[in-house]
Amino acid sequence: MAYERHRRKRKPSALRRAWLFCFLLALPTFLFAGILLWQQHVTTAPALLLLLCIFIYLLLIAAALIEGLMRPLQTLSNVVSSLREGDYSFRARGANSRDALGELAGEINALADLLQKQRVRSLEATALLARILEVMHAPLFAFDREDLLQLVNNAGAQLLGRPLARCFGHSARELALDNLLASADQTVHSFGTKPSRWLLRKALFRQDGAPHTLLLLADVSQPLQEEEQIAWKRLIRVLGHELSNSLAPIKSIAGSLLARAESIGGDDATIRDFRRGLSVVESRADALHRFVQSYRLLAQLPPPHFKPVQTGPLLERVALLEQRVPVRLDPGPPVMLNADPDQLEQMFINLLTNAVDASLANGAKPVRIGWRIAESDIVVGIEDSGLGIANTENLFVPFYTTKPKGSGVGLALAQQIARAHGGEIRLVNREDGPGARAIIHLPLG
């Protein structure tokens, strides 16, 4: 508006200057005509008539000249004003003429065409970017210098558990993203309700001259799980091979010596100790051999053979197998899974066995099993009333067990089966009382 008022103020001044210049150009003509008429002794009436004709002629010429100059300039001014306001539909006339105004009009029309093409490209690029952000599975966030969220895609809003419209304008602290914002690039973090690990990619960019921070999260849970499984399988194969090679001759030699010791008569204390020691060596070697063979099961687990499986009947069969404590089944909605029924049943048996063992250590209280649907997963929960979990970090690590006679295979095998089906197992302490809860996520698809 200020520009328009300024332009309207300049128009009369430009017109006055144009008329003033025309008058100054015509003034010598009137002076010479007056002097000539005075020297020729022309009477007043003819002289005034002649001067009036000259004035009208010069006035028409000046008006045509001013109109020919000011009208194109006003048109060009209107075209430039339309371009400034984002309207690229207007074009200047006379662009084909070869004078200076025609060249100026042609350049302004070319500028209008260029700006129109750039605007179309910008709109297309913006629409493409919005579409890419919409279909991206990786959460993306952009924060300004005040750590306020300015950009987020659908995956990011789902990770935050908020509608898309309620994410903008909130600070990183309110969204629980301040730790990610302060972290270094290419670091791994756990975030969200699901047990997922995210690789953080961090970049800086400027918008309207102000610095912004871009955060991109890539789900690396599956690749890291696969690498961990490969590492454990290699370790188990190496240890199993070396231990088996060492235990076999130890067991054989101990058995041979024990057989020869049995043939020696007498009740001497030394002979009895000798026999007892050989028996211990033989039994422990045999037990350790079985222990190693159970670990080799982790490295030799075959890939699952998928088929439709009804979740309810499968969990009912698992619950009936355990008779040491009461197992209460809380029925959920009917769910059909595409899974390996044998491996799935073994996974639930291992988890239920751990839950029952924990309950037996705290008064043999009942164990509960239930399931529900959460987004695209079925979530199975197994609750015990034991003493809880003291160390949650090493639960799924092979060779780790808290039971006096445990092998540490059950939970590791259950986790391997769950991950082979695209799921995950978590063990957490209960908030509503003593005990722990096993939470199994399995995809429905």
GROMACS .gro file of C-alpha atoms in nm:
model
  445
    1MET     CA    1   0.000   0.000   0.000
    2ALA     CA    2   0.282   0.238   0.079
    3TYR     CA    3   0.434   0.159  -0.260
    4GLU     CA    4   0.102   0.235  -0.434
    5ARG     CA    5   0.066   0.569  -0.254
    6HIS     CA    6   0.424   0.657  -0.340
    7ARG     CA    7   0.363   0.570  -0.704
    8ARG     CA    8   0.046   0.781  -0.720
    9LYS     CA    9   0.234   1.073  -0.573
   10ARG     CA   10   0.503   1.047  -0.839
   11LYS     CA   11   0.263   1.039  -1.136
   12PRO     CA   12   0.154   1.407  -1.125
   13SER     CA   13   0.514   1.518  -1.078
   14ALA     CA   14   0.628   1.323  -1.384
   15LEU     CA   15   0.339   1.459  -1.591
   16ARG     CA   16   0.412   1.816  -1.482
   17ARG     CA   17   0.775   1.777  -1.576
   18ALA     CA   18   0.676   1.640  -1.917
   19TRP     CA   19   0.435   1.929  -1.981
   20LEU     CA   20   0.692   2.177  -1.854
   21PHE     CA   21   0.955   2.044  -2.095
   22CYS     CA   22   0.704   2.062  -2.382
   23PHE     CA   23   0.620   2.421  -2.291
   24LEU     CA   24   0.989   2.513  -2.279
   25LEU     CA   25   1.036   2.352  -2.621
   26ALA     CA   26   0.742   2.545  -2.764
   27LEU     CA   27   0.832   2.880  -2.603
   28PRO     CA   28   1.093   2.982  -2.867
   29THR     CA   29   0.839   2.911  -3.138
   30PHE     CA   30   0.592   3.157  -2.984
   31LEU     CA   31   0.865   3.419  -2.938
   32PHE     CA   32   0.990   3.395  -3.296
   33ALA     CA   33   0.633   3.391  -3.430
   34GLY     CA   34   0.545   3.701  -3.224
   35ILE     CA   35   0.854   3.887  -3.336
   36LEU     CA   36   0.793   3.796  -3.700
   37LEU     CA   37   0.430   3.906  -3.684
   38TRP     CA   38   0.532   4.234  -3.518
   39GLN     CA   39   0.793   4.308  -3.786
   40GLN     CA   40   0.541   4.239  -4.061
   41HIS     CA   41   0.296   4.477  -3.899
   42VAL     CA   42   0.022   4.213  -3.883
   43THR     CA   43  -0.291   4.333  -3.714
   44THR     CA   44  -0.391   4.198  -3.373
   45ALA     CA   45  -0.676   3.968  -3.477
   46PRO     CA   46  -0.488   3.770  -3.744
   47ALA     CA   47  -0.181   3.756  -3.521
   48LEU     CA   48  -0.379   3.612  -3.228
   49LEU     CA   49  -0.552   3.363  -3.457
   50LEU     CA   50  -0.222   3.248  -3.598
   51LEU     CA   51  -0.068   3.216  -3.251
   52LEU     CA   52  -0.374   3.019  -3.132
   53CYS     CA   53  -0.342   2.775  -3.421
   54ILE     CA   54   0.027   2.727  -3.345
   55PHE     CA   55  -0.055   2.672  -2.975
   56ILE     CA   56  -0.323   2.413  -3.052
   57TYR     CA   57  -0.092   2.232  -3.292
   58LEU     CA   58   0.192   2.223  -3.041
   59LEU     CA   59  -0.048   2.120  -2.766
   60LEU     CA   60  -0.170   1.824  -2.969
   61ILE     CA   61   0.185   1.722  -3.054
   62ALA     CA   62   0.289   1.744  -2.686
   63ALA     CA   63  -0.016   1.547  -2.571
   64ALA     CA   64   0.056   1.273  -2.826
   65LEU     CA   65   0.422   1.267  -2.724
   66ILE     CA   66   0.338   1.247  -2.353
   67GLU     CA   67   0.073   0.983  -2.413
   68GLY     CA   68   0.315   0.777  -2.621
   69LEU     CA   69   0.571   0.783  -2.345
   70MET     CA   70   0.368   0.772  -2.024
   71ARG     CA   71   0.114   0.508  -2.126
   72PRO     CA   72   0.372   0.230  -2.193
   73LEU     CA   73   0.556   0.324  -1.875
   74GLN     CA   74   0.235   0.297  -1.673
   75THR     CA   75   0.161  -0.041  -1.834
   76LEU     CA   76   0.509  -0.167  -1.752
   77SER     CA   77   0.467  -0.038  -1.396
   78ASN     CA   78   0.141  -0.231  -1.360
   79VAL     CA   79   0.303  -0.549  -1.495
   80VAL     CA   80   0.595  -0.518  -1.250
   81SER     CA   81   0.349  -0.454  -0.967
   82SER     CA   82   0.157  -0.771  -1.060
   83LEU     CA   83   0.480  -0.970  -1.060
   84ARG     CA   84   0.567  -0.833  -0.717
   85GLU     CA   85   0.225  -0.947  -0.588
   86GLY     CA   86   0.265  -1.297  -0.736
   87ASP     CA   87   0.031  -1.257  -1.034
   88TYR     CA   88   0.215  -1.370  -1.349
   89SER     CA   89  -0.078  -1.355  -1.592
   90PHE     CA   90  -0.021  -0.994  -1.713
   91ARG     CA   91   0.210  -0.908  -2.004
   92ALA     CA   92   0.331  -0.577  -2.146
   93ARG     CA   93   0.218  -0.472  -2.495
   94GLY     CA   94   0.451  -0.351  -2.769
   95ALA     CA   95   0.721  -0.604  -2.691
   96ASN     CA   96   0.777  -0.669  -3.064
   97SER     CA   97   0.869  -0.310  -3.149
   98ARG     CA   98   1.236  -0.229  -3.193
   99ASP     CA   99   1.250   0.089  -2.986
  100ALA     CA  100   1.377   0.116  -2.629
  101LEU     CA  101   1.031   0.080  -2.475
  102GLY     CA  102   0.963  -0.229  -2.686
  103GLU     CA  103   1.290  -0.388  -2.571
  104LEU     CA  104   1.204  -0.302  -2.209
  105ALA     CA  105   0.857  -0.457  -2.249
  106GLY     CA  106   1.012  -0.771  -2.401
  107GLU     CA  107   1.257  -0.806  -2.113
  108ILE     CA  108   0.978  -0.764  -1.856
  109ASN     CA  109   0.764  -1.025  -2.035
  110ALA     CA  110   1.062  -1.264  -2.041
  111LEU     CA  111   1.112  -1.201  -1.670
  112ALA     CA  112   0.743  -1.274  -1.608
  113ASP     CA  113   0.770  -1.603  -1.802
  114LEU     CA  114   1.080  -1.701  -1.606
  115LEU     CA  115   0.920  -1.619  -1.271
  116GLN     CA  116   0.607  -1.811  -1.367
  117LYS     CA  117   0.810  -2.121  -1.457
  118GLN     CA  118   1.010  -2.093  -1.135
  119ARG     CA  119   0.690  -2.061  -0.935
  120VAL     CA  120   0.543  -2.371  -1.100
  121ARG     CA  121   0.865  -2.562  -1.030
  122SER     CA  122   0.866  -2.441  -0.672
  123LEU     CA  123   0.505  -2.552  -0.621
  124GLU     CA  124   0.579  -2.889  -0.779
  125ALA     CA  125   0.892  -2.932  -0.566
  126THR     CA  126   0.698  -2.837  -0.253
  127ALA     CA  127   0.422  -3.084  -0.339
  128LEU     CA  128   0.681  -3.355  -0.408
  129LEU     CA  129   0.856  -3.284  -0.077
  130ALA     CA  130   0.524  -3.299   0.109
  131ARG     CA  131   0.443  -3.629  -0.062
  132ILE     CA  132   0.787  -3.773   0.024
  133LEU     CA  133   0.750  -3.668   0.387
  134GLU     CA  134   0.404  -3.823   0.394
  135VAL     CA  135   0.515  -4.166   0.272
  136MET     CA  136   0.850  -4.175   0.456
  137HIS     CA  137   0.874  -4.448   0.718
  138ALA     CA  138   1.168  -4.278   0.888
  139PRO     CA  139   1.067  -4.012   1.147
  140LEU     CA  140   1.189  -3.663   1.054
  141PHE     CA  141   1.196  -3.349   1.270
  142ALA     CA  142   1.315  -2.993   1.209
  143PHE     CA  143   1.376  -2.747   1.495
  144ASP     CA  144   1.450  -2.375   1.480
  145ARG     CA  145   1.709  -2.188   1.685
  146GLU     CA  146   1.466  -2.176   1.981
  147ASP     CA  147   1.437  -2.559   1.973
  148LEU     CA  148   1.074  -2.534   1.859
  149LEU     CA  149   0.944  -2.797   1.619
  150GLN     CA  150   0.877  -2.649   1.274
  151LEU     CA  151   0.854  -2.958   1.055
  152VAL     CA  152   0.752  -3.321   1.116
  153ASN     CA  153   0.622  -3.602   0.897
  154ASN     CA  154   0.356  -3.863   0.971
  155ALA     CA  155   0.611  -4.118   1.092
  156GLY     CA  156   0.749  -3.863   1.338
  157ALA     CA  157   0.401  -3.777   1.468
  158GLN     CA  158   0.327  -4.149   1.519
  159LEU     CA  159   0.654  -4.190   1.708
  160LEU     CA  160   0.559  -3.899   1.933
  161GLY     CA  161   0.209  -4.042   1.983
  162ARG     CA  162   0.045  -3.711   1.887
  163PRO     CA  163  -0.173  -3.589   1.603
  164LEU     CA  164   0.023  -3.406   1.338
  165ALA     CA  165  -0.145  -3.073   1.412
  166ARG     CA  166  -0.049  -3.090   1.782
  167CYS     CA  167   0.322  -3.132   1.719
  168PHE     CA  168   0.415  -2.796   1.569
  169GLY     CA  169   0.536  -2.515   1.790
  170HIS     CA  170   0.626  -2.737   2.087
  171SER     CA  171   0.976  -2.737   2.230
  172ALA     CA  172   1.210  -3.034   2.212
  173ARG     CA  173   1.182  -3.075   2.588
  174GLU     CA  174   0.802  -3.097   2.573
  175LEU     CA  175   0.828  -3.361   2.301
  176ALA     CA  176   1.100  -3.554   2.491
  177LEU     CA  177   1.339  -3.499   2.199
  178ASP     CA  178   1.590  -3.279   2.381
  179ASN     CA  179   1.832  -3.571   2.429
  180LEU     CA  180   1.827  -3.645   2.057
  181LEU     CA  181   1.875  -3.277   1.976
  182ALA     CA  182   2.181  -3.262   2.201
  183SER     CA  183   2.331  -3.591   2.075
  184ALA     CA  184   2.597  -3.631   1.811
  185ASP     CA  185   2.537  -3.747   1.456
  186GLN     CA  186   2.520  -4.122   1.379
  187THR     CA  187   2.450  -4.235   1.735
  188VAL     CA  188   2.206  -4.510   1.832
  189HIS     CA  189   1.919  -4.435   2.071
  190SER     CA  190   1.616  -4.611   2.216
  191PHE     CA  191   1.301  -4.405   2.176
  192GLY     CA  192   0.927  -4.462   2.173
  193THR     CA  193   0.698  -4.724   2.324
  194LYS     CA  194   0.830  -5.012   2.114
  195PRO     CA  195   1.168  -5.171   2.192
  196SER     CA  196   1.335  -5.018   1.887
  197ARG     CA  197   1.679  -4.874   1.835
  198TRP     CA  198   1.717  -4.571   1.612
  199LEU     CA  199   2.019  -4.437   1.427
  200LEU     CA  200   2.024  -4.057   1.454
  201ARG     CA  201   2.124  -3.851   1.149
  202LYS     CA  202   2.167  -3.485   1.227
  203ALA     CA  203   2.213  -3.193   0.987
  204LEU     CA  204   2.198  -2.813   0.991
  205PHE     CA  205   2.024  -2.591   0.737
  206ARG     CA  206   1.903  -2.232   0.708
  207GLN     CA  207   1.555  -2.102   0.639
  208ASP     CA  208   1.495  -1.728   0.598
  209GLY     CA  209   1.852  -1.681   0.718
  210ALA     CA  210   1.787  -1.851   1.055
  211PRO     CA  211   1.968  -2.175   1.150
  212HIS     CA  212   1.758  -2.490   1.185
  213THR     CA  213   1.842  -2.846   1.295
  214LEU     CA  214   1.717  -3.149   1.105
  215LEU     CA  215   1.683  -3.486   1.281
  216LEU     CA  216   1.627  -3.810   1.089
  217LEU     CA  217   1.576  -4.142   1.271
  218ALA     CA  218   1.641  -4.474   1.097
  219ASP     CA  219   1.518  -4.794   1.260
  220VAL     CA  220   1.824  -5.019   1.294
  221SER     CA  221   1.672  -5.271   1.535
  222GLN     CA  222   1.649  -5.550   1.280
  223PRO     CA  223   2.003  -5.511   1.137
  224LEU     CA  224   2.154  -5.489   1.485
  225GLN     CA  225   1.954  -5.792   1.599
  226GLU     CA  226   2.072  -5.989   1.299
  227GLU     CA  227   2.434  -5.891   1.364
  228GLU     CA  228   2.400  -5.989   1.730
  229GLN     CA  229   2.250  -6.325   1.638
  230ILE     CA  230   2.527  -6.393   1.387
  231ALA     CA  231   2.792  -6.304   1.647
  232TRP     CA  232   2.632  -6.525   1.913
  233LYS     CA  233   2.596  -6.815   1.669
  234ARG     CA  234   2.961  -6.791   1.573
  235LEU     CA  235   3.066  -6.775   1.938
  236ILE     CA  236   2.846  -7.070   2.034
  237ARG     CA  237   2.971  -7.281   1.743
  238VAL     CA  238   3.334  -7.212   1.833
  239LEU     CA  239   3.287  -7.273   2.206
  240GLY     CA  240   3.070  -7.578   2.148
  241HIS     CA  241   3.324  -7.732   1.912
  242GLU     CA  242   3.621  -7.668   2.140
  243LEU     CA  243   3.443  -7.778   2.457
  244SER     CA  244   3.300  -8.092   2.298
  245ASN     CA  245   3.643  -8.190   2.171
  246SER     CA  246   3.785  -8.148   2.520
  247LEU     CA  247   3.499  -8.303   2.718
  248ALA     CA  248   3.474  -8.623   2.514
  249PRO     CA  249   3.822  -8.753   2.605
  250ILE     CA  250   3.787  -8.632   2.965
  251LYS     CA  251   3.464  -8.828   3.004
  252SER     CA  252   3.614  -9.133   2.833
  253ILE     CA  253   3.932  -9.135   3.043
  254ALA     CA  254   3.737  -9.075   3.365
  255GLY     CA  255   3.503  -9.363   3.279
  256SER     CA  256   3.792  -9.597   3.199
  257LEU     CA  257   3.977  -9.509   3.520
  258LEU     CA  258   3.657  -9.549   3.722
  259ALA     CA  259   3.598  -9.894   3.569
  260ARG     CA  260   3.952 -10.000   3.659
  261ALA     CA  261   3.914  -9.852   4.008
  262GLU     CA  262   3.597 -10.056   4.063
  263SER     CA  263   3.792 -10.374   3.996
  264ILE     CA  264   4.038 -10.291   4.273
  265GLY     CA  265   3.925 -10.451   4.595
  266GLY     CA  266   3.944 -10.315   4.945
  267ASP     CA  267   3.773 -10.041   5.143
  268ASP     CA  268   4.069  -9.814   5.181
  269ALA     CA  269   3.972  -9.448   5.220
  270THR     CA  270   4.211  -9.352   4.942
  271ILE     CA  271   4.045  -9.591   4.701
  272ARG     CA  272   3.700  -9.458   4.796
  273ASP     CA  273   3.812  -9.098   4.743
  274PHE     CA  274   3.967  -9.199   4.411
  275ARG     CA  275   3.640  -9.357   4.297
  276ARG     CA  276   3.433  -9.064   4.421
  277GLY     CA  277   3.659  -8.815   4.241
  278LEU     CA  278   3.640  -9.006   3.914
  279SER     CA  279   3.261  -9.026   3.944
  280VAL     CA  280   3.244  -8.650   3.993
  281VAL     CA  281   3.472  -8.588   3.694
  282GLU     CA  282   3.268  -8.820   3.474
  283SER     CA  283   2.930  -8.680   3.579
  284ARG     CA  284   3.039  -8.319   3.548
  285ALA     CA  285   3.194  -8.382   3.208
  286ASP     CA  286   2.871  -8.546   3.094
  287ALA     CA  287   2.662  -8.259   3.236
  288LEU     CA  288   2.887  -8.000   3.076
  289HIS     CA  289   2.861  -8.183   2.744
  290ARG     CA  290   2.480  -8.172   2.763
  291PHE     CA  291   2.505  -7.806   2.860
  292VAL     CA  292   2.713  -7.729   2.549
  293GLN     CA  293   2.476  -7.926   2.328
  294SER     CA  294   2.183  -7.721   2.455
  295TYR     CA  295   2.365  -7.402   2.353
  296ARG     CA  296   2.432  -7.539   2.009
  297LEU     CA  297   2.056  -7.543   1.964
  298LEU     CA  298   2.070  -7.162   1.940
  299ALA     CA  299   2.312  -7.178   1.651
  300GLN     CA  300   2.120  -7.453   1.472
  301LEU     CA  301   1.766  -7.317   1.498
  302PRO     CA  302   1.607  -7.372   1.155
  303PRO     CA  303   1.418  -7.093   0.979
  304PRO     CA  304   1.046  -7.085   1.061
  305HIS     CA  305   0.793  -7.254   0.833
  306PHE     CA  306   0.503  -7.012   0.823
  307LYS     CA  307   0.141  -7.123   0.824
  308PRO     CA  308  -0.185  -6.985   0.971
  309VAL     CA  309  -0.197  -7.028   1.349
  310GLN     CA  310  -0.482  -6.950   1.587
  311THR     CA  311  -0.336  -6.766   1.887
  312GLY     CA  312  -0.605  -6.858   2.141
  313PRO     CA  313  -0.591  -7.240   2.108
  314LEU     CA  314  -0.211  -7.234   2.098
  315LEU     CA  315  -0.189  -7.041   2.427
  316GLU     CA  316  -0.450  -7.271   2.583
  317ARG     CA  317  -0.234  -7.575   2.500
  318VAL     CA  318   0.072  -7.405   2.648
  319ALA     CA  319  -0.116  -7.316   2.968
  320LEU     CA  320  -0.236  -7.677   3.011
  321LEU     CA  321   0.122  -7.807   2.995
  322GLU     CA  322   0.218  -7.630   3.318
  323GLN     CA  323   0.077  -7.792   3.635
  324ARG     CA  324   0.309  -7.663   3.908
  325VAL     CA  325   0.107  -7.347   3.974
  326PRO     CA  326  -0.235  -7.228   3.851
  327VAL     CA  327  -0.215  -7.061   3.510
  328ARG     CA  328  -0.500  -6.818   3.440
  329LEU     CA  329  -0.578  -6.744   3.078
  330ASP     CA  330  -0.740  -6.407   3.002
  331PRO     CA  331  -0.896  -6.457   2.655
  332GLY     CA  332  -0.843  -6.181   2.401
  333PRO     CA  333  -0.984  -6.121   2.052
  334PRO     CA  334  -0.957  -6.400   1.793
  335VAL     CA  335  -0.626  -6.358   1.613
  336MET     CA  336  -0.480  -6.549   1.320
  337LEU     CA  337  -0.101  -6.537   1.291
  338ASN     CA  338   0.121  -6.640   1.004
  339ALA     CA  339   0.391  -6.823   1.200
  340ASP     CA  340   0.567  -7.151   1.270
  341PRO     CA  341   0.341  -7.320   1.531
  342ASP     CA  342   0.613  -7.548   1.671
  343GLN     CA  343   0.864  -7.268   1.726
  344LEU     CA  344   0.595  -7.035   1.858
  345GLU     CA  345   0.476  -7.296   2.106
  346GLN     CA  346   0.833  -7.358   2.224
  347MET     CA  347   0.882  -6.984   2.273
  348PHE     CA  348   0.570  -6.953   2.491
  349ILE     CA  349   0.665  -7.268   2.687
  350ASN     CA  350   1.007  -7.123   2.772
  351LEU     CA  351   0.855  -6.791   2.884
  352LEU     CA  352   0.581  -6.963   3.086
  353THR     CA  353   0.839  -7.191   3.250
  354ASN     CA  354   1.042  -6.890   3.362
  355ALA     CA  355   0.728  -6.721   3.496
  356VAL     CA  356   0.628  -7.033   3.693
  357ASP     CA  357   0.980  -7.074   3.834
  358ALA     CA  358   0.969  -6.712   3.951
  359SER     CA  359   0.626  -6.761   4.115
  360LEU     CA  360   0.743  -7.078   4.292
  361ALA     CA  361   1.022  -6.873   4.450
  362ASN     CA  362   0.764  -6.639   4.603
  363GLY     CA  363   0.480  -6.852   4.735
  364ALA     CA  364   0.361  -7.035   4.423
  365LYS     CA  365   0.116  -6.763   4.322
  366PRO     CA  366  -0.082  -6.793   3.995
  367VAL     CA  367   0.056  -6.690   3.657
  368ARG     CA  368  -0.159  -6.495   3.409
  369ILE     CA  369  -0.154  -6.506   3.028
  370GLY     CA  370  -0.344  -6.262   2.805
  371TRP     CA  371  -0.326  -6.098   2.465
  372ARG     CA  372  -0.453  -5.790   2.285
  373ILE     CA  373  -0.423  -5.608   1.952
  374ALA     CA  374  -0.201  -5.297   1.934
  375GLU     CA  375  -0.183  -5.128   1.592
  376SER     CA  376  -0.044  -5.395   1.354
  377ASP     CA  377   0.085  -5.628   1.628
  378ILE     CA  378  -0.053  -5.884   1.868
  379VAL     CA  379   0.082  -5.826   2.219
  380VAL     CA  380   0.093  -6.130   2.448
  381GLY     CA  381   0.158  -6.074   2.819
  382ILE     CA  382   0.275  -6.336   3.070
  383GLU     CA  383   0.271  -6.212   3.431
  384ASP     CA  384   0.421  -6.381   3.736
  385SER     CA  385   0.419  -6.291   4.105
  386GLY     CA  386   0.782  -6.364   4.178
  387LEU     CA  387   1.055  -6.144   4.320
  388GLY     CA  388   1.101  -5.937   4.005
  389ILE     CA  389   1.400  -5.884   3.777
  390ALA     CA  390   1.723  -5.759   3.927
  391ASN     CA  391   1.928  -5.729   3.607
  392THR     CA  392   1.727  -5.664   3.290
  393GLU     CA  393   2.026  -5.597   3.063
  394ASN     CA  394   2.159  -5.955   3.044
  395LEU     CA  395   1.832  -6.148   3.036
  396PHE     CA  396   1.859  -6.248   2.670
  397VAL     CA  397   2.234  -6.298   2.669
  398PRO     CA  398   2.339  -6.660   2.620
  399PHE     CA  399   2.547  -6.810   2.904
  400TYR     CA  400   2.368  -6.583   3.155
  401THR     CA  401   2.124  -6.728   3.408
  402THR     CA  402   2.005  -6.650   3.760
  403LYS     CA  403   1.881  -7.004   3.833
  404PRO     CA  404   2.104  -7.248   4.020
  405LYS     CA  405   2.041  -7.520   3.762
  406GLY     CA  406   1.964  -7.297   3.464
  407SER     CA  407   2.145  -7.308   3.133
  408GLY     CA  408   2.058  -6.960   3.005
  409VAL     CA  409   1.915  -7.103   2.683
  410GLY     CA  410   1.540  -7.057   2.736
  411LEU     CA  411   1.510  -6.679   2.709
  412ALA     CA  412   1.779  -6.649   2.441
  413LEU     CA  413   1.603  -6.914   2.230
  414ALA     CA  414   1.263  -6.747   2.284
  415GLN     CA  415   1.403  -6.410   2.174
  416GLN     CA  416   1.561  -6.568   1.868
  417ILE     CA  417   1.228  -6.730   1.772
  418ALA     CA  418   1.041  -6.401   1.821
  419ARG     CA  419   1.289  -6.209   1.606
  420ALA     CA  420   1.273  -6.477   1.336
  421HIS     CA  421   0.899  -6.401   1.320
  422GLY     CA  422   0.961  -6.023   1.303
  423GLY     CA  423   0.871  -5.969   1.669
  424GLU     CA  424   1.037  -5.881   1.996
  425ILE     CA  425   1.025  -5.987   2.362
  426ARG     CA  426   1.062  -5.753   2.658
  427LEU     CA  427   1.084  -5.842   3.026
  428VAL     CA  428   0.989  -5.568   3.273
  429ASN     CA  429   0.903  -5.551   3.641
  430ARG     CA  430   0.536  -5.507   3.721
  431GLU     CA  431   0.419  -5.171   3.850
  432ASP     CA  432   0.100  -5.303   4.014
  433GLY     CA  433   0.272  -5.550   4.247
  434PRO     CA  434   0.563  -5.792   4.288
  435GLY     CA  435   0.676  -5.994   3.991
  436ALA     CA  436   0.766  -5.946   3.629
  437ARG     CA  437   0.586  -5.930   3.297
  438ALA     CA  438   0.698  -6.078   2.965
  439ILE     CA  439   0.564  -5.871   2.673
  440ILE     CA  440   0.575  -6.040   2.332
  441HIS     CA  441   0.514  -5.835   2.015
  442LEU     CA  442   0.435  -6.035   1.702
  443PRO     CA  443   0.329  -5.882   1.369
  444LEU     CA  444  -0.016  -5.971   1.238
  445GLY     CA  445   0.082  -5.957   0.873
   0.00000   0.00000   0.00000
